[in-house]
């Protein structure tokens, strides 16, 4: 299938124009052989390239390009399919933008076009050319350093050092995972993640329950979370727990029960955030909103987790504004390489900033993901890069430090 890939990247220091021209000459032969077209724009700091041709060949060449050490911060902007080539001539063509005025270079690129219609009507690929040439998206290019420019090291000075606790409960257990602000070296909160005592996943355990027993078990489990938090000496650190939205809707005494258990273990409502999953919320939004009002009236905070993964998306925020949203791992994964993910996360951040909703990135596993998200304006992170969940305990936290050998 005829495939188009567009990406942008940053040239590495020390690569001369002559070296770029030599690379283009060699790539010209390879592209022609593979029946691929490569239109490369260069503006002195950034590359922008369109690759067009048979899917397998385009993907194979792009795979090599991604590993090329002459450039970095390679961000895929578009991967799309078309009925015909925009640029019929295979091979490689370089446009050094510094040698043209904007209109000229776009015209020159268009002149290379051979498709009858593709370049005439609104074409996404062509719009990308335009934004690159006119630099209108440049403020969204976050130039992140290489992953090994940071080391992740433990710190004995932090208030919550690793420790374990035990509470009597043969039904539930919890693992704790911190949410941190890595640059301020602060623990923002700890999340208590439900684990079944018998080793089953909480999903299996809940699936074995019928009717309201599910919601009763969900609510009852929170008592164990509060008991463990108290045993672990959480003191005034914020604590996040998860609740099924329908637990709040179906169990009339859910809020008084939560308050009673929070107080029983010496915690205060203001330090507790209740996290709900986005997709479940929308199914009973009116009832849910009513129940949340009762929670908020007692001082508890509310977060939406897995934001961006369900069907409600931004519509949910028009119905209900939580104190916090947690962006799902599926959007965080390899965000530094993906134009669409970057655009979505920037949209979420912009929207949440306007609504004064704080944003946490969840499931952060790579230094590059964290660096990109910090550059985009997120400061709260949860993920194995910093700390994996510890069963019945507080895990070791690894804090980023600039690599002095770098
Ligand atoms: C910005 C940029 C664009 C490139 N475009 C192409 C291209 O269109 N086709 C190609 O074969 N190589 C291209 N290359 C070179 C490849 O990255 C790689 O060096 C080449 O495919 C040879 O790969 P190999 O040494 O692993 O065999 C490009 C390199 C850079 C830095």
PDB file of C-alpha atoms in Angstrom, residues 226 239-243 248 258 262 272-276 295 300-304:
ATOM      1  CA  UNK A 226      -6.009   3.621  55.312  1.00  0.00           C
ATOM      2  CA  UNK A 239      -2.772   9.676  49.735  1.00  0.00           C
ATOM      3  CA  UNK A 240      -4.648   8.617  46.589  1.00  0.00           C
ATOM      4  CA  UNK A 241      -7.050   5.698  46.546  1.00  0.00           C
ATOM      5  CA  UNK A 242      -9.155   4.295  43.712  1.00  0.00           C
ATOM      6  CA  UNK A 243     -12.875   3.826  43.821  1.00  0.00           C
ATOM      7  CA  UNK A 248     -20.268   5.924  45.255  1.00  0.00           C
ATOM      8  CA  UNK A 258     -14.963   6.574  53.998  1.00  0.00           C
ATOM      9  CA  UNK A 262     -10.136   7.972  57.334  1.00  0.00           C
ATOM     10  CA  UNK A 272      -7.105  12.031  50.540  1.00  0.00           C
ATOM     11  CA  UNK A 273      -7.709  12.058  46.796  1.00  0.00           C
ATOM     12  CA  UNK A 274     -10.224   9.626  45.347  1.00  0.00           C
ATOM     13  CA  UNK A 275      -9.395   8.510  41.817  1.00  0.00           C
ATOM     14  CA  UNK A 276     -12.093   7.393  39.412  1.00  0.00           C
ATOM     15  CA  UNK A 295     -17.215  13.939  48.969  1.00  0.00           C
ATOM     16  CA  UNK A 300     -11.753  15.104  49.872  1.00  0.00           C
ATOM     17  CA  UNK A 301     -10.218  15.695  46.471  1.00  0.00           C
ATOM     18  CA  UNK A 302     -11.202  13.995  43.256  1.00  0.00           C
ATOM     19  CA  UNK A 303      -9.063  12.780  40.339  1.00  0.00           C
ATOM     20  CA  UNK A 304      -9.839  11.135  37.029  1.00  0.00           C
TER      21      UNK A 304
END
